[in-house]
Amino acid sequence: QTCEENFWGTKQVYFPQQKNYTPPPKGYEPIFINYIGRHGARHLTKPMSENKAYQLVMKAANKNALTEVGASLKNAILNLSAIEANADGNISELGKLEQSNIAKRMVKNNPHVFGKKVLLVNTTVGNKIRTLQSANAFLEGLKEACNCKIINRQYIDDTTTRFYDLSPAYENYKKIGNWQHSLDTLETHLALFEKANDLIEKVFTAEFAQTIKRQDALKFMQEVFGFLTIIPSLKNEIISKGISVSEVNFFPFFNCKVLQALHNYDNAEAYFLKGPGNNVNGIQVKIAAPLLADFIYTTDSFIANKKTPLQIRFGHAETIAPFAAFMGISGASTQIENVSQISTFWEDSKIIPLSANIQWVLYYHPKLKHYLVKFLLNEKEVSINGLTTQHFPFYDWQDVKKYYSEKLIRFNIYPNTDLYQWLFSLQ
Ligand SMILES: O=P(O)(O)O[C@H]1[C@H](OP(=O)(O)O)[C@@H](OP(=O)(O)O)[C@H](O)[C@@H](O)[C@H]1OP(=O)(O)O
């Protein structure tokens, strides 16, 4: 089923958003790349049996309370469960390929960075296995493309890859933030409850449907939508399990209007919880400050000692979205007042698809002894709100360092700030 609007959201499988690049000004060559990436395409983040949708369908099946539509939904869920068994939280084969191909394009686009026989790399991963698996796939791609020996120093650090988990104030914002009212308004505007009821009535007998509470009905529909959107990430696993795509087809339970409404809602939720929301300097964005500090510090370190030409980090959608907003990347940091306009100005499938990534590419002119930096979001050259340049997409490194260092100071982050403590005490 093809719908006019892209409804894949954060389950959008990755593709590079630009292929041909602006040549640097004469005499400049790329010498260092600073990278943060979301993990690759993945399985669901929790076991199927922990889904309300799974529990309700199985409970109804035991009570003989499924309609014919419900019975086909049960089959699709059981087939997906077979694919998901013991795989939750892992990246998929497609995820590995996405990561490897990003690394290969990075080498192809920046041969001057990767020209040496030995390549020093600093790698940071988080505490979720999908970040480590993504790092491994990325490094494999690097090794293949650069035909070099890679010496990799690897760290685990959540202050720069999964900072949301380290901030009690963010947990509070997630639970009782002032964004809830805006999202409730959108839920009503999209008539999601009515749509959920329609689905419930199609799947369960009337008697069983009446036992389902309003919030559970919404959760049910959102999770079945989650089953539908994860399928493209699992195409290799579906084949290797001998299951046909038609046996894990969740499209029959939706139409395009419902898919678009569900995506609009999820996009708005991601916008408030991981994006500019109704305050682009709010906790959900400024929480990325430690990552910006790390980008400045590691770029400066390279300029000082010219040792490690590649700094890579692997995190989550909730790493990339706030970082893009905090950096002021155009198209990813716009604060929107009208909640029904969000998906026009902030689209999760463009900003935080699977394998989403942000790159700072540092260029050097040996005669002028001058540095420029270029910013890429999902491999597309982007501009920074608040920063000007005579030669876009290249920015003067000193201007960038000054602009972002002053921003960090406004949030009480200095070169010697303890970032873990800063996150913990953030309000
Ligand atoms: O609803 P799910 O389990 O998909 O939400 C995940 C997040 O996935 P996303 O919604 O962003 O596609 C997951 O982000 P990811 O980048 O790791 O995929 C996040 O780590 C995980 O905790 C879930 O987010 P939630 O906000 O805790 O539901």
CSV table of C-alpha atoms and ligand atoms in Angstrom, one decimal:
chain,number,residue,atom,x,y,z
A,1,GLN,CA,0.0,0.0,0.0
A,2,THR,CA,1.5,3.3,-1.0
A,3,CYS,CA,0.2,6.4,0.7
A,4,GLU,CA,1.0,10.0,-0.4
A,5,GLU,CA,2.6,11.0,2.9
A,6,ASN,CA,5.7,9.4,4.3
A,7,PHE,CA,4.5,7.8,7.6
A,8,TRP,CA,7.6,5.8,8.5
A,9,GLY,CA,8.9,8.4,11.0
A,10,THR,CA,11.8,7.3,13.1
A,11,LYS,CA,11.6,3.8,11.5
A,12,GLN,CA,12.5,5.3,8.1
A,13,VAL,CA,15.3,3.2,6.8
A,14,TYR,CA,18.4,5.2,5.9
A,15,PHE,CA,19.5,6.8,2.6
A,16,PRO,CA,22.1,9.6,2.1
A,17,GLN,CA,20.2,12.9,1.6
A,18,GLN,CA,22.9,14.3,-0.8
A,19,LYS,CA,25.3,12.6,-3.2
A,20,ASN,CA,27.3,15.4,-4.9
A,21,TYR,CA,29.2,17.8,-2.7
A,22,THR,CA,30.4,21.4,-2.9
A,23,PRO,CA,34.2,21.4,-3.5
A,24,PRO,CA,36.1,23.3,-0.7
A,25,PRO,CA,37.7,26.6,-1.5
A,26,LYS,CA,41.1,26.3,-3.4
A,27,GLY,CA,43.9,24.9,-1.3
A,28,TYR,CA,41.7,23.3,1.5
A,29,GLU,CA,41.7,19.6,2.2
A,30,PRO,CA,39.6,17.5,4.6
A,31,ILE,CA,41.8,16.4,7.5
A,32,PHE,CA,39.5,15.4,10.4
A,33,ILE,CA,35.9,14.1,10.8
A,34,ASN,CA,33.8,14.3,14.0
A,35,TYR,CA,30.8,12.0,13.8
A,36,ILE,CA,27.7,11.1,15.9
A,37,GLY,CA,25.3,8.5,14.5
A,38,ARG,CA,22.1,6.8,15.6
A,39,HIS,CA,22.4,3.0,15.5
A,40,GLY,CA,21.3,1.2,12.4
A,41,ALA,CA,17.9,-0.3,11.5
A,42,ARG,CA,16.9,-2.5,14.3
A,43,HIS,CA,14.4,-4.9,15.9
A,44,LEU,CA,11.8,-3.7,18.3
A,45,THR,CA,13.2,-2.4,21.6
A,46,LYS,CA,11.2,-4.7,23.8
A,47,PRO,CA,10.1,-8.3,23.6
A,48,MET,CA,6.8,-8.8,21.7
A,49,SER,CA,5.1,-10.3,24.7
A,50,GLU,CA,5.5,-6.9,26.6
A,51,ASN,CA,3.4,-5.2,24.0
A,52,LYS,CA,-0.2,-4.4,25.0
A,53,ALA,CA,-1.3,-5.3,21.4
A,54,TYR,CA,0.2,-8.8,21.8
A,55,GLN,CA,-1.3,-9.3,25.2
A,56,LEU,CA,-4.8,-8.2,24.2
A,57,VAL,CA,-4.9,-10.3,21.0
A,58,MET,CA,-3.7,-13.5,22.8
A,59,LYS,CA,-6.2,-12.9,25.7
A,60,ALA,CA,-9.0,-12.5,23.1
A,61,ALA,CA,-7.9,-15.6,21.3
A,62,ASN,CA,-8.1,-17.6,24.5
A,63,LYS,CA,-11.7,-16.3,24.9
A,64,ASN,CA,-12.6,-17.0,21.3
A,65,ALA,CA,-13.2,-13.2,21.0
A,66,LEU,CA,-11.3,-12.5,17.8
A,67,THR,CA,-13.1,-11.7,14.5
A,68,GLU,CA,-11.8,-12.9,11.2
A,69,VAL,CA,-9.8,-9.7,10.9
A,70,GLY,CA,-8.6,-10.3,14.5
A,71,ALA,CA,-7.5,-13.9,13.6
A,72,SER,CA,-5.4,-12.6,10.7
A,73,LEU,CA,-3.8,-9.9,13.0
A,74,LYS,CA,-3.0,-12.7,15.5
A,75,ASN,CA,-1.2,-14.7,12.7
A,76,ALA,CA,0.8,-11.6,11.7
A,77,ILE,CA,1.7,-10.9,15.3
A,78,LEU,CA,2.8,-14.5,15.9
A,79,ASN,CA,4.9,-14.5,12.7
A,80,LEU,CA,6.6,-11.2,13.8
A,81,SER,CA,7.1,-12.8,17.3
A,82,ALA,CA,9.1,-15.6,15.6
A,83,ILE,CA,11.4,-13.0,13.9
A,84,GLU,CA,11.7,-11.0,17.1
A,85,ALA,CA,12.5,-13.9,19.4
A,86,ASN,CA,15.5,-13.0,21.6
A,87,ALA,CA,16.4,-10.2,19.1
A,88,ASP,CA,14.8,-7.1,20.8
A,89,GLY,CA,17.2,-4.2,21.0
A,90,ASN,CA,19.6,-5.6,18.3
A,91,ILE,CA,20.3,-4.0,15.0
A,92,SER,CA,19.2,-6.0,11.9
A,93,GLU,CA,21.2,-7.1,8.8
A,94,LEU,CA,19.9,-4.0,7.1
A,95,GLY,CA,21.2,-1.9,10.0
A,96,LYS,CA,24.7,-3.3,9.6
A,97,LEU,CA,24.6,-2.6,5.9
A,98,GLU,CA,23.4,1.0,6.5
A,99,GLN,CA,26.3,1.6,8.9
A,100,SER,CA,28.9,0.0,6.7
A,101,ASN,CA,27.8,2.0,3.6
A,102,ILE,CA,27.9,5.3,5.6
A,103,ALA,CA,31.5,4.5,6.5
A,104,LYS,CA,32.4,3.6,2.9
A,105,ARG,CA,30.9,6.9,1.5
A,106,MET,CA,32.8,8.8,4.2
A,107,VAL,CA,36.1,7.3,2.9
A,108,LYS,CA,35.1,7.9,-0.7
A,109,ASN,CA,34.1,11.5,-0.1
A,110,ASN,CA,37.2,12.3,2.0
A,111,PRO,CA,40.2,10.4,0.6
A,112,HIS,CA,42.6,12.9,2.1
A,113,VAL,CA,41.5,11.9,5.6
A,114,PHE,CA,42.0,8.2,4.9
A,115,GLY,CA,45.1,8.2,2.8
A,116,LYS,CA,47.5,6.7,5.4
A,117,LYS,CA,48.3,3.0,5.8
A,118,VAL,CA,47.4,3.2,9.5
A,119,LEU,CA,44.2,4.9,10.7
A,120,LEU,CA,43.7,6.0,14.3
A,121,VAL,CA,40.0,6.1,15.3
A,122,ASN,CA,38.4,7.1,18.7
A,123,THR,CA,35.0,5.4,19.1
A,124,THR,CA,32.3,6.0,21.7
A,125,VAL,CA,29.3,3.7,22.2
A,126,GLY,CA,26.5,3.8,24.8
A,127,ASN,CA,25.2,1.1,27.1
A,128,LYS,CA,22.7,-0.3,24.6
A,129,ILE,CA,24.0,-3.2,22.5
A,130,ARG,CA,22.6,-1.6,19.2
A,131,THR,CA,25.2,1.2,19.6
A,132,LEU,CA,28.1,-1.3,19.9
A,133,GLN,CA,26.8,-3.4,17.0
A,134,SER,CA,26.5,-0.3,14.9
A,135,ALA,CA,30.1,0.8,15.7
A,136,ASN,CA,31.4,-2.7,14.7
A,137,ALA,CA,29.5,-2.6,11.4
A,138,PHE,CA,30.8,1.0,10.7
A,139,LEU,CA,34.4,0.0,11.5
A,140,GLU,CA,34.1,-3.0,9.2
A,141,GLY,CA,33.0,-0.7,6.4
A,142,LEU,CA,35.9,1.7,7.1
A,143,LYS,CA,38.4,-1.2,7.0
A,144,GLU,CA,37.0,-2.4,3.7
A,145,ALA,CA,37.0,1.0,2.0
A,146,CYS,CA,40.3,2.5,3.4
A,147,ASN,CA,42.3,-0.6,2.8
A,148,CYS,CA,44.2,0.4,5.9
A,149,LYS,CA,45.1,-0.9,9.3
A,150,ILE,CA,42.7,0.6,11.9
A,151,ILE,CA,43.8,1.2,15.5
A,152,ASN,CA,40.6,1.9,17.3
A,153,ARG,CA,40.3,3.2,20.9
A,154,GLN,CA,36.8,2.5,22.2
A,155,TYR,CA,34.9,3.9,25.1
A,156,ILE,CA,31.5,3.5,26.7
A,157,ASP,CA,30.0,6.9,27.5
A,158,ASP,CA,26.4,7.8,28.0
A,159,THR,CA,27.0,11.5,28.7
A,160,THR,CA,27.5,12.0,25.0
A,161,THR,CA,25.4,9.1,23.5
A,162,ARG,CA,22.3,8.7,25.8
A,163,PHE,CA,22.2,11.7,28.0
A,164,TYR,CA,18.4,11.6,28.5
A,165,ASP,CA,18.9,8.6,30.8
A,166,LEU,CA,21.3,10.6,33.1
A,167,SER,CA,19.0,13.6,33.8
A,168,PRO,CA,16.4,13.3,36.5
A,169,ALA,CA,15.0,16.7,35.3
A,170,TYR,CA,14.5,15.3,31.8
A,171,GLU,CA,12.7,12.2,33.2
A,172,ASN,CA,10.4,14.7,35.0
A,173,TYR,CA,9.9,16.7,31.8
A,174,LYS,CA,9.0,13.4,29.9
A,175,LYS,CA,6.5,12.5,32.6
A,176,ILE,CA,4.8,15.9,33.3
A,177,GLY,CA,6.1,18.4,30.8
A,178,ASN,CA,3.9,21.2,29.6
A,179,TRP,CA,4.0,19.6,26.1
A,180,GLN,CA,1.3,17.1,27.2
A,181,HIS,CA,-1.5,19.6,26.7
A,182,SER,CA,-0.4,20.3,23.1
A,183,LEU,CA,-0.2,16.6,22.3
A,184,ASP,CA,-3.6,16.0,23.8
A,185,THR,CA,-5.0,18.7,21.6
A,186,LEU,CA,-3.4,17.1,18.6
A,187,GLU,CA,-4.8,13.7,19.6
A,188,THR,CA,-8.3,15.2,19.6
A,189,HIS,CA,-7.6,17.1,16.3
A,190,LEU,CA,-6.5,13.8,14.7
A,191,ALA,CA,-9.5,11.9,16.2
A,192,LEU,CA,-7.1,9.1,17.2
A,193,PHE,CA,-9.4,7.6,19.8
A,194,GLU,CA,-12.2,7.2,17.2
A,195,LYS,CA,-9.6,5.6,14.9
A,196,ALA,CA,-8.5,3.2,17.7
A,197,ASN,CA,-12.1,2.3,18.4
A,198,ASP,CA,-12.7,1.5,14.7
A,199,LEU,CA,-9.7,-0.9,14.8
A,200,ILE,CA,-10.8,-2.5,18.1
A,201,GLU,CA,-14.3,-3.1,16.6
A,202,LYS,CA,-12.7,-4.7,13.5
A,203,VAL,CA,-10.4,-7.0,15.5
A,204,PHE,CA,-12.5,-8.1,18.6
A,205,THR,CA,-16.0,-9.2,19.2
A,206,ALA,CA,-18.3,-6.4,20.6
A,207,GLU,CA,-18.4,-8.0,24.0
A,208,PHE,CA,-14.6,-8.1,24.3
A,209,ALA,CA,-14.1,-4.7,22.7
A,210,GLN,CA,-16.2,-3.2,25.5
A,211,THR,CA,-13.7,-4.4,28.1
A,212,ILE,CA,-10.9,-2.3,26.5
A,213,LYS,CA,-10.2,1.0,28.2
A,214,ARG,CA,-9.6,4.2,26.2
A,215,GLN,CA,-5.9,4.5,26.8
A,216,ASP,CA,-5.4,0.7,26.1
A,217,ALA,CA,-7.3,1.1,22.8
A,218,LEU,CA,-4.9,4.0,21.8
A,219,LYS,CA,-1.8,2.0,22.9
A,220,PHE,CA,-3.1,-1.0,21.0
A,221,MET,CA,-3.4,0.9,17.7
A,222,GLN,CA,0.0,2.6,18.2
A,223,GLU,CA,1.8,-0.7,18.9
A,224,VAL,CA,0.2,-2.4,15.8
A,225,PHE,CA,1.4,0.7,13.9
A,226,GLY,CA,4.9,0.0,15.4
A,227,PHE,CA,4.7,-3.5,14.1
A,228,LEU,CA,3.9,-2.2,10.6
A,229,THR,CA,6.8,0.3,10.6
A,230,ILE,CA,9.5,-2.0,11.9
A,231,ILE,CA,9.0,-4.5,9.0
A,232,PRO,CA,11.2,-2.8,6.4
A,233,SER,CA,14.1,-2.9,8.9
A,234,LEU,CA,13.7,-6.7,9.1
A,235,LYS,CA,13.5,-7.8,5.5
A,236,ASN,CA,16.6,-10.1,5.7
A,237,GLU,CA,15.4,-11.7,8.9
A,238,ILE,CA,11.9,-12.3,7.5
A,239,ILE,CA,13.4,-14.1,4.5
A,240,SER,CA,15.9,-16.1,6.6
A,241,LYS,CA,13.1,-17.3,8.8
A,242,GLY,CA,11.3,-18.6,5.7
A,243,ILE,CA,8.4,-16.2,6.4
A,244,SER,CA,6.8,-14.3,3.4
A,245,VAL,CA,6.2,-10.5,3.7
A,246,SER,CA,2.5,-11.2,3.3
A,247,GLU,CA,2.6,-13.2,6.6
A,248,VAL,CA,3.8,-10.1,8.5
A,249,ASN,CA,1.6,-7.6,6.6
A,250,PHE,CA,0.0,-5.1,9.0
A,251,PHE,CA,-1.3,-2.8,6.2
A,252,PRO,CA,-4.8,-4.5,6.1
A,253,PHE,CA,-5.6,-3.1,9.5
A,254,PHE,CA,-5.0,0.6,8.5
A,255,ASN,CA,-5.8,3.0,5.7
A,256,CYS,CA,-3.6,5.9,4.6
A,257,LYS,CA,-5.6,8.5,6.6
A,258,VAL,CA,-5.0,6.5,9.8
A,259,LEU,CA,-1.3,5.9,9.0
A,260,GLN,CA,-0.8,9.7,8.4
A,261,ALA,CA,-2.6,10.6,11.6
A,262,LEU,CA,-0.5,8.1,13.6
A,263,HIS,CA,2.7,9.4,12.1
A,264,ASN,CA,1.6,13.1,12.7
A,265,TYR,CA,1.1,12.2,16.4
A,266,ASP,CA,4.4,10.3,16.8
A,267,ASN,CA,6.2,13.1,14.9
A,268,ALA,CA,4.8,15.7,17.3
A,269,GLU,CA,5.7,13.5,20.3
A,270,ALA,CA,9.3,13.2,19.1
A,271,TYR,CA,9.3,17.0,18.4
A,272,PHE,CA,8.3,17.8,22.0
A,273,LEU,CA,10.4,15.0,23.7
A,274,LYS,CA,13.5,15.0,21.5
A,275,GLY,CA,13.3,18.2,19.3
A,276,PRO,CA,12.8,21.9,19.6
A,277,GLY,CA,9.4,21.5,21.2
A,278,ASN,CA,7.8,24.7,22.6
A,279,ASN,CA,11.2,25.9,23.9
A,280,VAL,CA,14.3,25.3,21.7
A,281,ASN,CA,16.4,26.1,24.8
A,282,GLY,CA,14.4,23.8,26.9
A,283,ILE,CA,15.7,20.8,28.8
A,284,GLN,CA,15.0,18.4,25.9
A,285,VAL,CA,17.5,20.3,23.7
A,286,LYS,CA,20.1,21.9,26.1
A,287,ILE,CA,20.6,18.3,27.4
A,288,ALA,CA,22.8,17.8,24.3
A,289,ALA,CA,25.3,20.4,25.5
A,290,PRO,CA,27.8,17.8,26.7
A,291,LEU,CA,27.9,16.3,23.2
A,292,LEU,CA,28.5,19.8,21.7
A,293,ALA,CA,31.3,20.3,24.3
A,294,ASP,CA,32.8,17.0,23.3
A,295,PHE,CA,32.7,17.9,19.6
A,296,ILE,CA,34.5,21.3,20.3
A,297,TYR,CA,37.0,19.6,22.6
A,298,THR,CA,37.9,16.7,20.2
A,299,THR,CA,38.1,19.0,17.2
A,300,ASP,CA,40.5,21.3,19.1
A,301,SER,CA,42.5,18.3,20.3
A,302,PHE,CA,43.0,17.1,16.7
A,303,ILE,CA,44.1,20.6,15.7
A,304,ALA,CA,46.6,20.6,18.5
A,305,ASN,CA,48.1,17.2,18.0
A,306,LYS,CA,47.0,16.1,14.5
A,307,LYS,CA,46.9,12.5,15.8
A,308,THR,CA,43.4,10.9,15.4
A,309,PRO,CA,41.7,12.0,12.2
A,310,LEU,CA,38.4,10.2,13.0
A,311,GLN,CA,36.2,10.6,16.1
A,312,ILE,CA,33.0,8.5,15.9
A,313,ARG,CA,30.1,8.0,18.4
A,314,PHE,CA,27.0,5.8,18.3
A,315,GLY,CA,23.8,6.7,20.1
A,316,HIS,CA,20.0,7.0,19.5
A,317,ALA,CA,17.3,9.1,17.9
A,318,GLU,CA,17.2,10.9,21.2
A,319,THR,CA,20.9,11.8,20.8
A,320,ILE,CA,20.7,13.2,17.2
A,321,ALA,CA,17.5,15.2,17.4
A,322,PRO,CA,18.4,17.3,20.4
A,323,PHE,CA,22.0,17.7,19.2
A,324,ALA,CA,20.7,19.0,15.8
A,325,ALA,CA,18.4,21.4,17.6
A,326,PHE,CA,21.1,22.6,20.0
A,327,MET,CA,23.6,23.1,17.1
A,328,GLY,CA,20.9,25.2,15.4
A,329,ILE,CA,20.9,23.1,12.2
A,330,SER,CA,18.4,24.6,9.8
A,331,GLY,CA,15.3,22.4,9.4
A,332,ALA,CA,16.0,20.7,12.7
A,333,SER,CA,15.8,23.6,15.2
A,334,THR,CA,12.6,25.4,14.3
A,335,GLN,CA,10.3,26.2,17.2
A,336,ILE,CA,6.7,25.9,16.0
A,337,GLU,CA,3.7,27.4,17.8
A,338,ASN,CA,0.8,25.7,16.0
A,339,VAL,CA,0.9,22.0,16.9
A,340,SER,CA,-0.9,20.9,13.7
A,341,GLN,CA,1.9,22.6,11.7
A,342,ILE,CA,4.7,20.6,13.3
A,343,SER,CA,5.1,18.0,10.5
A,344,THR,CA,5.5,20.8,8.0
A,345,PHE,CA,8.6,22.2,9.7
A,346,TRP,CA,10.0,19.3,11.6
A,347,GLU,CA,9.9,15.8,10.1
A,348,ASP,CA,11.4,13.0,12.1
A,349,SER,CA,11.9,10.7,9.1
A,350,LYS,CA,14.3,13.4,7.6
A,351,ILE,CA,16.1,14.3,10.8
A,352,ILE,CA,16.2,11.0,12.8
A,353,PRO,CA,15.7,8.1,10.5
A,354,LEU,CA,17.5,4.9,11.4
A,355,SER,CA,21.3,5.4,11.1
A,356,ALA,CA,20.8,9.2,11.3
A,357,ASN,CA,24.0,11.0,11.7
A,358,ILE,CA,25.7,14.4,12.1
A,359,GLN,CA,29.3,15.0,10.8
A,360,TRP,CA,31.7,17.9,11.2
A,361,VAL,CA,34.3,17.8,8.5
A,362,LEU,CA,37.4,19.9,9.2
A,363,TYR,CA,39.4,21.3,6.3
A,364,TYR,CA,42.9,22.8,6.4
A,365,HIS,CA,44.8,25.1,4.1
A,366,PRO,CA,48.5,24.4,4.8
A,367,LYS,CA,49.8,27.6,3.4
A,368,LEU,CA,47.3,29.9,5.1
A,369,LYS,CA,47.3,27.6,8.2
A,370,HIS,CA,43.6,28.1,8.3
A,371,TYR,CA,40.7,25.8,9.2
A,372,LEU,CA,37.2,25.6,7.8
A,373,VAL,CA,34.4,23.2,8.9
A,374,LYS,CA,31.4,21.8,7.1
A,375,PHE,CA,28.3,20.3,8.8
A,376,LEU,CA,26.4,17.4,7.4
A,377,LEU,CA,23.0,16.0,8.7
A,378,ASN,CA,22.4,12.6,7.1
A,379,GLU,CA,25.2,13.4,4.7
A,380,LYS,CA,23.5,16.6,3.5
A,381,GLU,CA,25.4,19.9,3.7
A,382,VAL,CA,23.4,22.1,6.2
A,383,SER,CA,23.5,25.6,7.5
A,384,ILE,CA,23.6,26.8,11.1
A,385,ASN,CA,21.1,29.3,12.4
A,386,GLY,CA,23.0,32.2,14.0
A,387,LEU,CA,26.3,31.6,12.1
A,388,THR,CA,27.2,33.3,8.9
A,389,THR,CA,29.8,32.4,6.2
A,390,GLN,CA,31.1,33.9,2.9
A,391,HIS,CA,31.5,30.5,1.5
A,392,PHE,CA,28.6,28.1,2.5
A,393,PRO,CA,28.7,25.3,3.3
A,394,PHE,CA,32.1,26.0,4.7
A,395,TYR,CA,32.4,27.9,8.0
A,396,ASP,CA,35.4,29.5,9.6
A,397,TRP,CA,36.4,27.2,12.4
A,398,GLN,CA,37.3,30.1,14.8
A,399,ASP,CA,33.8,31.5,14.2
A,400,VAL,CA,32.2,28.1,14.9
A,401,LYS,CA,34.3,27.6,18.0
A,402,LYS,CA,33.5,31.1,19.3
A,403,TYR,CA,29.8,30.8,18.6
A,404,TYR,CA,29.4,27.4,20.3
A,405,SER,CA,31.7,28.0,23.2
A,406,GLU,CA,29.8,31.2,24.0
A,407,LYS,CA,26.5,29.1,23.8
A,408,LEU,CA,28.0,26.5,26.1
A,409,ILE,CA,29.0,29.1,28.6
A,410,ARG,CA,25.4,30.5,28.7
A,411,PHE,CA,24.5,26.9,29.9
A,412,ASN,CA,27.4,26.9,32.4
A,413,ILE,CA,29.6,24.5,30.5
A,414,TYR,CA,33.3,25.4,30.6
A,415,PRO,CA,36.3,23.3,29.3
A,416,ASN,CA,36.8,21.7,32.8
A,417,THR,CA,33.1,21.2,33.6
A,418,ASP,CA,32.2,17.7,34.9
A,419,LEU,CA,29.6,16.8,32.2
A,420,TYR,CA,28.2,13.9,34.2
A,421,GLN,CA,27.6,16.1,37.2
A,422,TRP,CA,26.2,18.9,34.9
A,423,LEU,CA,23.7,16.5,33.4
A,424,PHE,CA,22.6,15.2,36.8
A,425,SER,CA,22.0,18.7,38.2
A,426,LEU,CA,20.5,20.1,35.0
A,427,GLN,CA,17.1,21.8,35.6
B,1,LIG,O1,8.6,3.1,20.8
B,1,LIG,P1,10.0,2.7,20.6
B,1,LIG,O2,10.4,1.4,21.3
B,1,LIG,O3,10.3,2.6,19.1
B,1,LIG,O4,10.8,3.9,21.1
B,1,LIG,C1,12.2,3.6,21.4
B,1,LIG,C2,13.0,4.6,20.6
B,1,LIG,O5,12.8,4.4,19.2
B,1,LIG,P2,12.2,5.6,18.3
B,1,LIG,O6,10.8,5.8,18.9
B,1,LIG,O7,13.1,6.7,18.5
B,1,LIG,O8,12.2,5.0,17.0
B,1,LIG,C3,14.4,4.3,20.9
B,1,LIG,O9,15.2,5.2,20.1
B,1,LIG,P3,16.4,4.4,19.2
B,1,LIG,O10,17.0,5.6,18.5
B,1,LIG,O11,17.2,3.7,20.2
B,1,LIG,O12,15.6,3.5,18.3
B,1,LIG,C4,14.7,4.5,22.4
B,1,LIG,O13,16.1,4.2,22.6
B,1,LIG,C5,13.8,3.6,23.2
B,1,LIG,O14,14.1,3.9,24.6
B,1,LIG,C6,12.4,3.8,22.9
B,1,LIG,O15,12.1,5.1,23.2
B,1,LIG,P4,11.0,5.4,24.3
B,1,LIG,O16,10.9,6.9,24.3
B,1,LIG,O17,11.7,4.9,25.6
B,1,LIG,O18,9.8,4.7,23.9
